[in-house]
PDB file of C-alpha atoms in Angstrom:
ATOM      1  CA  UNK A   3     -32.141 -56.698 114.715  1.00 43.00           C
ATOM      2  CA  UNK A   4     -33.573 -58.519 111.716  1.00 49.00           C
ATOM      3  CA  UNK A   5     -33.421 -56.761 108.359  1.00 45.00           C
ATOM      4  CA  UNK A   6     -37.210 -56.992 108.045  1.00 46.00           C
ATOM      5  CA  UNK A   7     -37.739 -55.166 111.319  1.00 54.00           C
ATOM      6  CA  UNK A   8     -35.355 -52.419 110.303  1.00 52.00           C
ATOM      7  CA  UNK A   9     -37.112 -51.986 106.948  1.00 49.00           C
ATOM      8  CA  UNK A  10     -40.386 -51.788 108.828  1.00 51.00           C
ATOM      9  CA  UNK A  11     -39.172 -48.940 110.994  1.00 50.00           C
ATOM     10  CA  UNK A  12     -37.784 -47.095 107.995  1.00 52.00           C
ATOM     11  CA  UNK A  13     -41.206 -47.222 106.361  1.00 50.00           C
ATOM     12  CA  UNK A  14     -42.878 -45.950 109.527  1.00 52.00           C
ATOM     13  CA  UNK A  15     -40.501 -43.006 109.674  1.00 49.00           C
ATOM     14  CA  UNK A  16     -41.265 -42.107 106.070  1.00 53.00           C
ATOM     15  CA  UNK A  17     -44.974 -42.003 106.904  1.00 52.00           C
ATOM     16  CA  UNK A  18     -44.288 -39.619 109.783  1.00 46.00           C
ATOM     17  CA  UNK A  19     -42.597 -37.143 107.474  1.00 49.00           C
ATOM     18  CA  UNK A  20     -45.152 -37.420 104.665  1.00 49.00           C
ATOM     19  CA  UNK A  21     -47.828 -34.727 104.228  1.00 44.00           C
ATOM     20  CA  UNK A  22     -51.478 -35.543 104.883  1.00 50.00           C
ATOM     21  CA  UNK A  23     -52.514 -34.810 101.291  1.00 42.00           C
ATOM     22  CA  UNK A  24     -54.646 -37.589  99.879  1.00 52.00           C
ATOM     23  CA  UNK A  25     -55.668 -38.932 103.289  1.00 55.00           C
ATOM     24  CA  UNK A  26     -59.457 -38.755 103.733  1.00 56.00           C
ATOM     25  CA  UNK A  27     -60.992 -36.781 106.600  1.00 56.00           C
ATOM     26  CA  UNK A  28     -61.169 -38.906 109.738  1.00 51.00           C
ATOM     27  CA  UNK A  29     -64.718 -37.740 110.418  1.00 53.00           C
ATOM     28  CA  UNK A  30     -66.332 -36.773 113.672  1.00 46.00           C
ATOM     29  CA  UNK A  31     -66.520 -40.302 115.070  1.00 59.00           C
ATOM     30  CA  UNK A  32     -63.591 -42.693 114.985  1.00 61.00           C
ATOM     31  CA  UNK A  33     -63.999 -46.394 114.280  1.00 69.00           C
ATOM     32  CA  UNK A  34     -62.973 -48.854 117.026  1.00 81.00           C
ATOM     33  CA  UNK A  35     -59.220 -49.256 117.401  1.00 87.00           C
ATOM     34  CA  UNK A  36     -57.817 -51.660 114.813  1.00 93.00           C
ATOM     35  CA  UNK A  37     -57.049 -55.222 115.910  1.00 92.00           C
ATOM     36  CA  UNK A  38     -54.660 -57.466 113.969  1.00 94.00           C
ATOM     37  CA  UNK A  39     -56.365 -60.456 112.277  1.00 94.00           C
ATOM     38  CA  UNK A  40     -56.243 -63.879 113.914  1.00 93.00           C
ATOM     39  CA  UNK A  41     -53.546 -66.110 112.410  1.00 94.00           C
ATOM     40  CA  UNK A  42     -52.200 -69.636 112.874  1.00 95.00           C
ATOM     41  CA  UNK A  43     -49.165 -68.771 114.985  1.00 92.00           C
ATOM     42  CA  UNK A  44     -46.353 -71.323 115.095  1.00 92.00           C
ATOM     43  CA  UNK A  45     -44.087 -69.322 117.397  1.00 90.00           C
ATOM     44  CA  UNK A  46     -43.293 -65.835 118.575  1.00 80.00           C
ATOM     45  CA  UNK A  47     -39.948 -65.041 116.959  1.00 69.00           C
ATOM     46  CA  UNK A  48     -39.086 -62.442 119.595  1.00 61.00           C
ATOM     47  CA  UNK A  49     -40.777 -60.770 122.529  1.00 56.00           C
ATOM     48  CA  UNK A  50     -42.890 -57.691 121.993  1.00 58.00           C
ATOM     49  CA  UNK A  51     -40.909 -54.482 122.196  1.00 66.00           C
ATOM     50  CA  UNK A  52     -41.321 -50.721 122.080  1.00 70.00           C
ATOM     51  CA  UNK A  53     -38.712 -48.911 120.017  1.00 73.00           C
ATOM     52  CA  UNK A  54     -38.315 -45.313 118.975  1.00 69.00           C
ATOM     53  CA  UNK A  55     -37.845 -44.727 115.247  1.00 69.00           C
ATOM     54  CA  UNK A  56     -37.178 -41.161 114.130  1.00 66.00           C
ATOM     55  CA  UNK A  57     -38.715 -39.877 117.360  1.00 73.00           C
ATOM     56  CA  UNK A  58     -41.878 -41.998 116.903  1.00 78.00           C
ATOM     57  CA  UNK A  59     -42.755 -44.728 119.456  1.00 79.00           C
ATOM     58  CA  UNK A  60     -43.305 -48.009 117.637  1.00 81.00           C
ATOM     59  CA  UNK A  61     -44.770 -51.194 119.131  1.00 83.00           C
ATOM     60  CA  UNK A  62     -43.029 -53.994 117.270  1.00 82.00           C
ATOM     61  CA  UNK A  63     -43.411 -57.761 117.417  1.00 86.00           C
ATOM     62  CA  UNK A  64     -42.533 -60.703 115.210  1.00 88.00           C
ATOM     63  CA  UNK A  65     -44.370 -63.986 114.754  1.00 92.00           C
ATOM     64  CA  UNK A  66     -43.961 -67.108 112.629  1.00 94.00           C
ATOM     65  CA  UNK A  67     -47.284 -68.216 111.087  1.00 95.00           C
ATOM     66  CA  UNK A  68     -48.536 -71.156 109.007  1.00 96.00           C
ATOM     67  CA  UNK A  69     -50.176 -69.069 106.270  1.00 96.00           C
ATOM     68  CA  UNK A  70     -48.276 -68.442 103.024  1.00 93.00           C
ATOM     69  CA  UNK A  71     -47.411 -64.938 101.895  1.00 91.00           C
ATOM     70  CA  UNK A  72     -49.898 -64.801  98.990  1.00 89.00           C
ATOM     71  CA  UNK A  73     -52.775 -65.511 101.336  1.00 92.00           C
ATOM     72  CA  UNK A  74     -51.484 -63.037 103.910  1.00 93.00           C
ATOM     73  CA  UNK A  75     -51.188 -60.067 101.546  1.00 90.00           C
ATOM     74  CA  UNK A  76     -54.911 -60.223 100.802  1.00 91.00           C
ATOM     75  CA  UNK A  77     -55.776 -61.055 104.427  1.00 94.00           C
ATOM     76  CA  UNK A  78     -54.063 -57.934 105.753  1.00 94.00           C
ATOM     77  CA  UNK A  79     -55.358 -55.695 102.961  1.00 91.00           C
ATOM     78  CA  UNK A  80     -58.898 -56.791 103.768  1.00 93.00           C
ATOM     79  CA  UNK A  81     -58.345 -56.430 107.518  1.00 95.00           C
ATOM     80  CA  UNK A  82     -57.040 -52.880 107.118  1.00 94.00           C
ATOM     81  CA  UNK A  83     -59.997 -51.809 104.980  1.00 92.00           C
ATOM     82  CA  UNK A  84     -62.571 -53.630 107.137  1.00 93.00           C
ATOM     83  CA  UNK A  85     -61.055 -51.931 110.185  1.00 92.00           C
ATOM     84  CA  UNK A  86     -61.764 -48.503 108.726  1.00 91.00           C
ATOM     85  CA  UNK A  87     -58.124 -47.644 108.026  1.00 92.00           C
ATOM     86  CA  UNK A  88     -56.873 -45.637 105.069  1.00 90.00           C
ATOM     87  CA  UNK A  89     -54.828 -47.865 102.762  1.00 86.00           C
ATOM     88  CA  UNK A  90     -52.771 -45.878 100.211  1.00 80.00           C
ATOM     89  CA  UNK A  91     -52.717 -47.024  96.575  1.00 76.00           C
ATOM     90  CA  UNK A  92     -50.177 -49.657  95.664  1.00 67.00           C
ATOM     91  CA  UNK A  93     -47.814 -47.176  94.022  1.00 61.00           C
ATOM     92  CA  UNK A  94     -47.560 -45.307  97.347  1.00 54.00           C
ATOM     93  CA  UNK A  95     -46.812 -48.431  99.362  1.00 59.00           C
ATOM     94  CA  UNK A  96     -43.212 -49.188 100.227  1.00 53.00           C
ATOM     95  CA  UNK A  97     -41.518 -51.806  98.068  1.00 54.00           C
ATOM     96  CA  UNK A  98     -39.590 -54.641  99.674  1.00 55.00           C
ATOM     97  CA  UNK A  99     -36.993 -56.972  98.197  1.00 56.00           C
ATOM     98  CA  UNK A 100     -36.191 -60.701  98.465  1.00 63.00           C
ATOM     99  CA  UNK A 101     -39.759 -61.818  97.655  1.00 76.00           C
ATOM    100  CA  UNK A 102     -41.044 -60.205 100.849  1.00 80.00           C
ATOM    101  CA  UNK A 103     -44.003 -57.830 100.982  1.00 84.00           C
ATOM    102  CA  UNK A 104     -44.901 -54.782 103.037  1.00 85.00           C
ATOM    103  CA  UNK A 105     -48.285 -53.166 103.601  1.00 88.00           C
ATOM    104  CA  UNK A 106     -49.090 -50.012 105.595  1.00 88.00           C
ATOM    105  CA  UNK A 107     -52.373 -48.386 106.622  1.00 90.00           C
ATOM    106  CA  UNK A 108     -53.320 -45.292 108.619  1.00 90.00           C
ATOM    107  CA  UNK A 109     -55.840 -44.526 111.338  1.00 91.00           C
ATOM    108  CA  UNK A 110     -56.136 -40.756 110.637  1.00 88.00           C
ATOM    109  CA  UNK A 111     -58.169 -40.010 113.763  1.00 88.00           C
ATOM    110  CA  UNK A 112     -55.691 -41.548 116.194  1.00 89.00           C
ATOM    111  CA  UNK A 113     -52.658 -40.841 113.978  1.00 88.00           C
ATOM    112  CA  UNK A 114     -51.447 -44.428 114.202  1.00 90.00           C
ATOM    113  CA  UNK A 115     -49.866 -46.265 111.282  1.00 89.00           C
ATOM    114  CA  UNK A 116     -50.006 -50.041 111.084  1.00 92.00           C
ATOM    115  CA  UNK A 117     -47.364 -51.845 109.030  1.00 89.00           C
ATOM    116  CA  UNK A 118     -46.813 -55.520 108.346  1.00 90.00           C
ATOM    117  CA  UNK A 119     -43.667 -56.950 106.746  1.00 88.00           C
ATOM    118  CA  UNK A 120     -44.205 -60.464 105.381  1.00 91.00           C
ATOM    119  CA  UNK A 121     -41.103 -62.607 104.840  1.00 90.00           C
ATOM    120  CA  UNK A 122     -41.688 -66.015 103.175  1.00 92.00           C
ATOM    121  CA  UNK A 123     -39.890 -69.097 104.502  1.00 93.00           C
ATOM    122  CA  UNK A 124     -38.718 -72.093 102.429  1.00 94.00           C
ATOM    123  CA  UNK A 125     -41.400 -74.375 103.924  1.00 95.00           C
ATOM    124  CA  UNK A 126     -44.249 -72.117 102.776  1.00 94.00           C
ATOM    125  CA  UNK A 127     -44.780 -70.493 106.162  1.00 95.00           C
ATOM    126  CA  UNK A 128     -44.219 -66.778 106.788  1.00 94.00           C
ATOM    127  CA  UNK A 129     -42.410 -64.611 109.319  1.00 92.00           C
ATOM    128  CA  UNK A 130     -44.334 -61.427 110.113  1.00 92.00           C
ATOM    129  CA  UNK A 131     -43.131 -58.165 111.613  1.00 88.00           C
ATOM    130  CA  UNK A 132     -46.109 -56.212 112.950  1.00 91.00           C
ATOM    131  CA  UNK A 133     -45.605 -52.548 113.811  1.00 87.00           C
ATOM    132  CA  UNK A 134     -47.823 -49.826 115.262  1.00 88.00           C
ATOM    133  CA  UNK A 135     -46.397 -46.294 115.138  1.00 85.00           C
ATOM    134  CA  UNK A 136     -48.069 -43.625 117.258  1.00 86.00           C
ATOM    135  CA  UNK A 137     -47.417 -40.350 115.439  1.00 81.00           C
ATOM    136  CA  UNK A 138     -49.449 -38.402 117.997  1.00 82.00           C
ATOM    137  CA  UNK A 139     -46.655 -39.064 120.532  1.00 80.00           C
ATOM    138  CA  UNK A 140     -43.801 -38.203 118.179  1.00 75.00           C
ATOM    139  CA  UNK A 141     -40.985 -35.987 119.398  1.00 70.00           C
ATOM    140  CA  UNK A 142     -38.008 -34.475 117.547  1.00 67.00           C
ATOM    141  CA  UNK A 143     -35.282 -37.119 117.156  1.00 59.00           C
ATOM    142  CA  UNK A 144     -32.102 -36.402 119.094  1.00 58.00           C
ATOM    143  CA  UNK A 145     -28.888 -36.117 117.088  1.00 54.00           C
ATOM    144  CA  UNK A 146     -26.758 -35.491 120.173  1.00 52.00           C
ATOM    145  CA  UNK A 147     -25.156 -38.542 121.705  1.00 64.00           C
ATOM    146  CA  UNK A 148     -24.905 -40.669 118.563  1.00 80.00           C
ATOM    147  CA  UNK A 149     -22.828 -43.758 119.267  1.00 87.00           C
ATOM    148  CA  UNK A 150     -20.843 -43.307 116.029  1.00 91.00           C
ATOM    149  CA  UNK A 151     -20.015 -40.350 113.756  1.00 91.00           C
ATOM    150  CA  UNK A 152     -21.733 -39.756 110.424  1.00 91.00           C
ATOM    151  CA  UNK A 153     -19.688 -39.299 107.249  1.00 93.00           C
ATOM    152  CA  UNK A 154     -19.898 -35.915 105.500  1.00 92.00           C
ATOM    153  CA  UNK A 155     -23.009 -35.637 103.247  1.00 92.00           C
ATOM    154  CA  UNK A 156     -24.873 -38.385 105.100  1.00 92.00           C
ATOM    155  CA  UNK A 157     -28.588 -37.940 104.414  1.00 89.00           C
ATOM    156  CA  UNK A 158     -31.921 -39.502 105.329  1.00 83.00           C
ATOM    157  CA  UNK A 159     -30.658 -40.270 108.816  1.00 83.00           C
ATOM    158  CA  UNK A 160     -32.943 -42.433 110.967  1.00 80.00           C
ATOM    159  CA  UNK A 161     -32.287 -43.157 114.646  1.00 80.00           C
ATOM    160  CA  UNK A 162     -33.939 -46.174 116.254  1.00 78.00           C
ATOM    161  CA  UNK A 163     -33.650 -46.730 120.005  1.00 75.00           C
ATOM    162  CA  UNK A 164     -34.663 -49.889 121.855  1.00 72.00           C
ATOM    163  CA  UNK A 165     -33.764 -51.415 125.184  1.00 70.00           C
ATOM    164  CA  UNK A 166     -30.142 -52.523 124.964  1.00 75.00           C
ATOM    165  CA  UNK A 167     -29.627 -51.466 121.350  1.00 80.00           C
ATOM    166  CA  UNK A 168     -29.508 -48.382 119.120  1.00 84.00           C
ATOM    167  CA  UNK A 169     -29.497 -48.163 115.324  1.00 85.00           C
ATOM    168  CA  UNK A 170     -28.356 -45.516 112.852  1.00 86.00           C
ATOM    169  CA  UNK A 171     -29.342 -45.792 109.181  1.00 87.00           C
ATOM    170  CA  UNK A 172     -28.586 -43.321 106.411  1.00 89.00           C
ATOM    171  CA  UNK A 173     -27.451 -42.909 102.821  1.00 92.00           C
ATOM    172  CA  UNK A 174     -24.209 -41.324 101.694  1.00 95.00           C
ATOM    173  CA  UNK A 175     -22.621 -40.722  98.246  1.00 96.00           C
ATOM    174  CA  UNK A 176     -19.579 -42.929  98.912  1.00 95.00           C
ATOM    175  CA  UNK A 177     -18.311 -46.256  97.648  1.00 95.00           C
ATOM    176  CA  UNK A 178     -18.262 -49.323  99.864  1.00 93.00           C
ATOM    177  CA  UNK A 179     -14.493 -49.001 100.302  1.00 94.00           C
ATOM    178  CA  UNK A 180     -14.863 -45.357 101.329  1.00 96.00           C
ATOM    179  CA  UNK A 181     -17.541 -46.175 103.900  1.00 96.00           C
ATOM    180  CA  UNK A 182     -15.403 -48.968 105.313  1.00 94.00           C
ATOM    181  CA  UNK A 183     -12.291 -46.784 105.466  1.00 95.00           C
ATOM    182  CA  UNK A 184     -14.191 -43.966 107.193  1.00 96.00           C
ATOM    183  CA  UNK A 185     -15.470 -46.238 109.952  1.00 96.00           C
ATOM    184  CA  UNK A 186     -12.274 -48.249 110.356  1.00 94.00           C
ATOM    185  CA  UNK A 187     -10.532 -44.968 111.157  1.00 95.00           C
ATOM    186  CA  UNK A 188     -13.304 -43.289 113.188  1.00 94.00           C
ATOM    187  CA  UNK A 189     -14.128 -46.326 115.303  1.00 95.00           C
ATOM    188  CA  UNK A 190     -10.490 -47.132 116.012  1.00 94.00           C
ATOM    189  CA  UNK A 191     -10.042 -43.583 117.352  1.00 93.00           C
ATOM    190  CA  UNK A 192     -13.073 -44.134 119.586  1.00 92.00           C
ATOM    191  CA  UNK A 193     -11.596 -47.303 121.099  1.00 93.00           C
ATOM    192  CA  UNK A 194     -13.404 -49.917 119.007  1.00 94.00           C
ATOM    193  CA  UNK A 195     -11.522 -53.031 117.860  1.00 95.00           C
ATOM    194  CA  UNK A 196     -12.316 -54.904 114.654  1.00 92.00           C
ATOM    195  CA  UNK A 197     -13.564 -58.457 115.145  1.00 89.00           C
ATOM    196  CA  UNK A 198     -12.882 -61.548 113.076  1.00 87.00           C
ATOM    197  CA  UNK A 199     -16.259 -61.151 111.363  1.00 89.00           C
ATOM    198  CA  UNK A 200     -16.547 -58.478 108.661  1.00 88.00           C
ATOM    199  CA  UNK A 201     -18.249 -55.323 109.894  1.00 92.00           C
ATOM    200  CA  UNK A 202     -18.095 -56.319 113.562  1.00 94.00           C
ATOM    201  CA  UNK A 203     -16.416 -54.106 116.182  1.00 95.00           C
ATOM    202  CA  UNK A 204     -16.242 -54.414 119.945  1.00 94.00           C
ATOM    203  CA  UNK A 205     -15.066 -52.703 123.098  1.00 92.00           C
ATOM    204  CA  UNK A 206     -15.711 -53.525 126.766  1.00 91.00           C
ATOM    205  CA  UNK A 207     -19.447 -53.781 127.360  1.00 90.00           C
ATOM    206  CA  UNK A 208     -20.547 -53.115 123.792  1.00 92.00           C
ATOM    207  CA  UNK A 209     -20.645 -54.441 120.236  1.00 94.00           C
ATOM    208  CA  UNK A 210     -21.131 -52.520 116.990  1.00 95.00           C
ATOM    209  CA  UNK A 211     -22.085 -53.956 113.608  1.00 94.00           C
ATOM    210  CA  UNK A 212     -21.674 -52.112 110.285  1.00 95.00           C
ATOM    211  CA  UNK A 213     -23.408 -53.136 107.051  1.00 93.00           C
ATOM    212  CA  UNK A 214     -23.761 -51.220 103.789  1.00 93.00           C
ATOM    213  CA  UNK A 215     -25.048 -51.862 100.298  1.00 90.00           C
ATOM    214  CA  UNK A 216     -25.472 -49.972  97.010  1.00 90.00           C
ATOM    215  CA  UNK A 217     -28.482 -47.693  96.676  1.00 84.00           C
ATOM    216  CA  UNK A 218     -29.947 -45.516  93.956  1.00 84.00           C
ATOM    217  CA  UNK A 219     -28.318 -42.463  92.404  1.00 89.00           C
ATOM    218  CA  UNK A 220     -24.793 -43.260  93.546  1.00 91.00           C
ATOM    219  CA  UNK A 221     -25.870 -43.438  97.190  1.00 93.00           C
ATOM    220  CA  UNK A 222     -24.910 -46.216  99.576  1.00 93.00           C
ATOM    221  CA  UNK A 223     -27.244 -47.404 102.304  1.00 91.00           C
ATOM    222  CA  UNK A 224     -25.501 -47.768 105.668  1.00 93.00           C
ATOM    223  CA  UNK A 225     -26.744 -49.429 108.843  1.00 91.00           C
ATOM    224  CA  UNK A 226     -24.950 -49.228 112.205  1.00 92.00           C
ATOM    225  CA  UNK A 227     -26.252 -51.280 115.146  1.00 91.00           C
ATOM    226  CA  UNK A 228     -24.968 -50.746 118.677  1.00 91.00           C
ATOM    227  CA  UNK A 229     -25.697 -53.343 121.354  1.00 89.00           C
ATOM    228  CA  UNK A 230     -24.761 -53.490 125.009  1.00 83.00           C
ATOM    229  CA  UNK A 231     -22.968 -56.624 126.149  1.00 79.00           C
ATOM    230  CA  UNK A 232     -22.215 -58.054 129.571  1.00 66.00           C
ATOM    231  CA  UNK A 233     -18.676 -57.249 130.637  1.00 60.00           C
TER     232      UNK A 233
END
């Protein structure tokens, strides 16, 4: 799963847990359902998919478009507002690194959030991740059956399930060496074998990838991705 898509789902989960304070009343009559703006599509990066992020069903797709990121930020901001969606102030929008941008809006009547992650490419084009999260269909996320254990004091856990893959993301107050040591031991006991590539583990019919990076306040952000493989 691309890093942009994962960041998108993290932002959608945060919206699900946020209170409704500051969101205007939806009113008695809802506007027509929002439609994404027309763009100059070069290619579909991946097929459309439905994933579950933190118990919330999310329709997710990625496209490669001709427009540059500066043009797209304004295009999507205008489209959200023209579509009758609530767009939070900039300080409440999620921040995204590596020169990429993220924008989220809410349909308060239908309880659907729309998020776009815009990732610039060297040739001036842009890769877009478009997500629609239906909070009205949310269900409590299941902790049982995780494909890998969580270290003690893991927090902010997010579970994302898609066809053929599952993702665990969280933060933990450990160093990179401590995270690596924890999973080298835990995964070996569960029958996983380390691959030649750093952070890659495998066992018959499955592959697991571990990445982690420094976060704020002494925390470390950890991502675990499980994928089924043909035997």
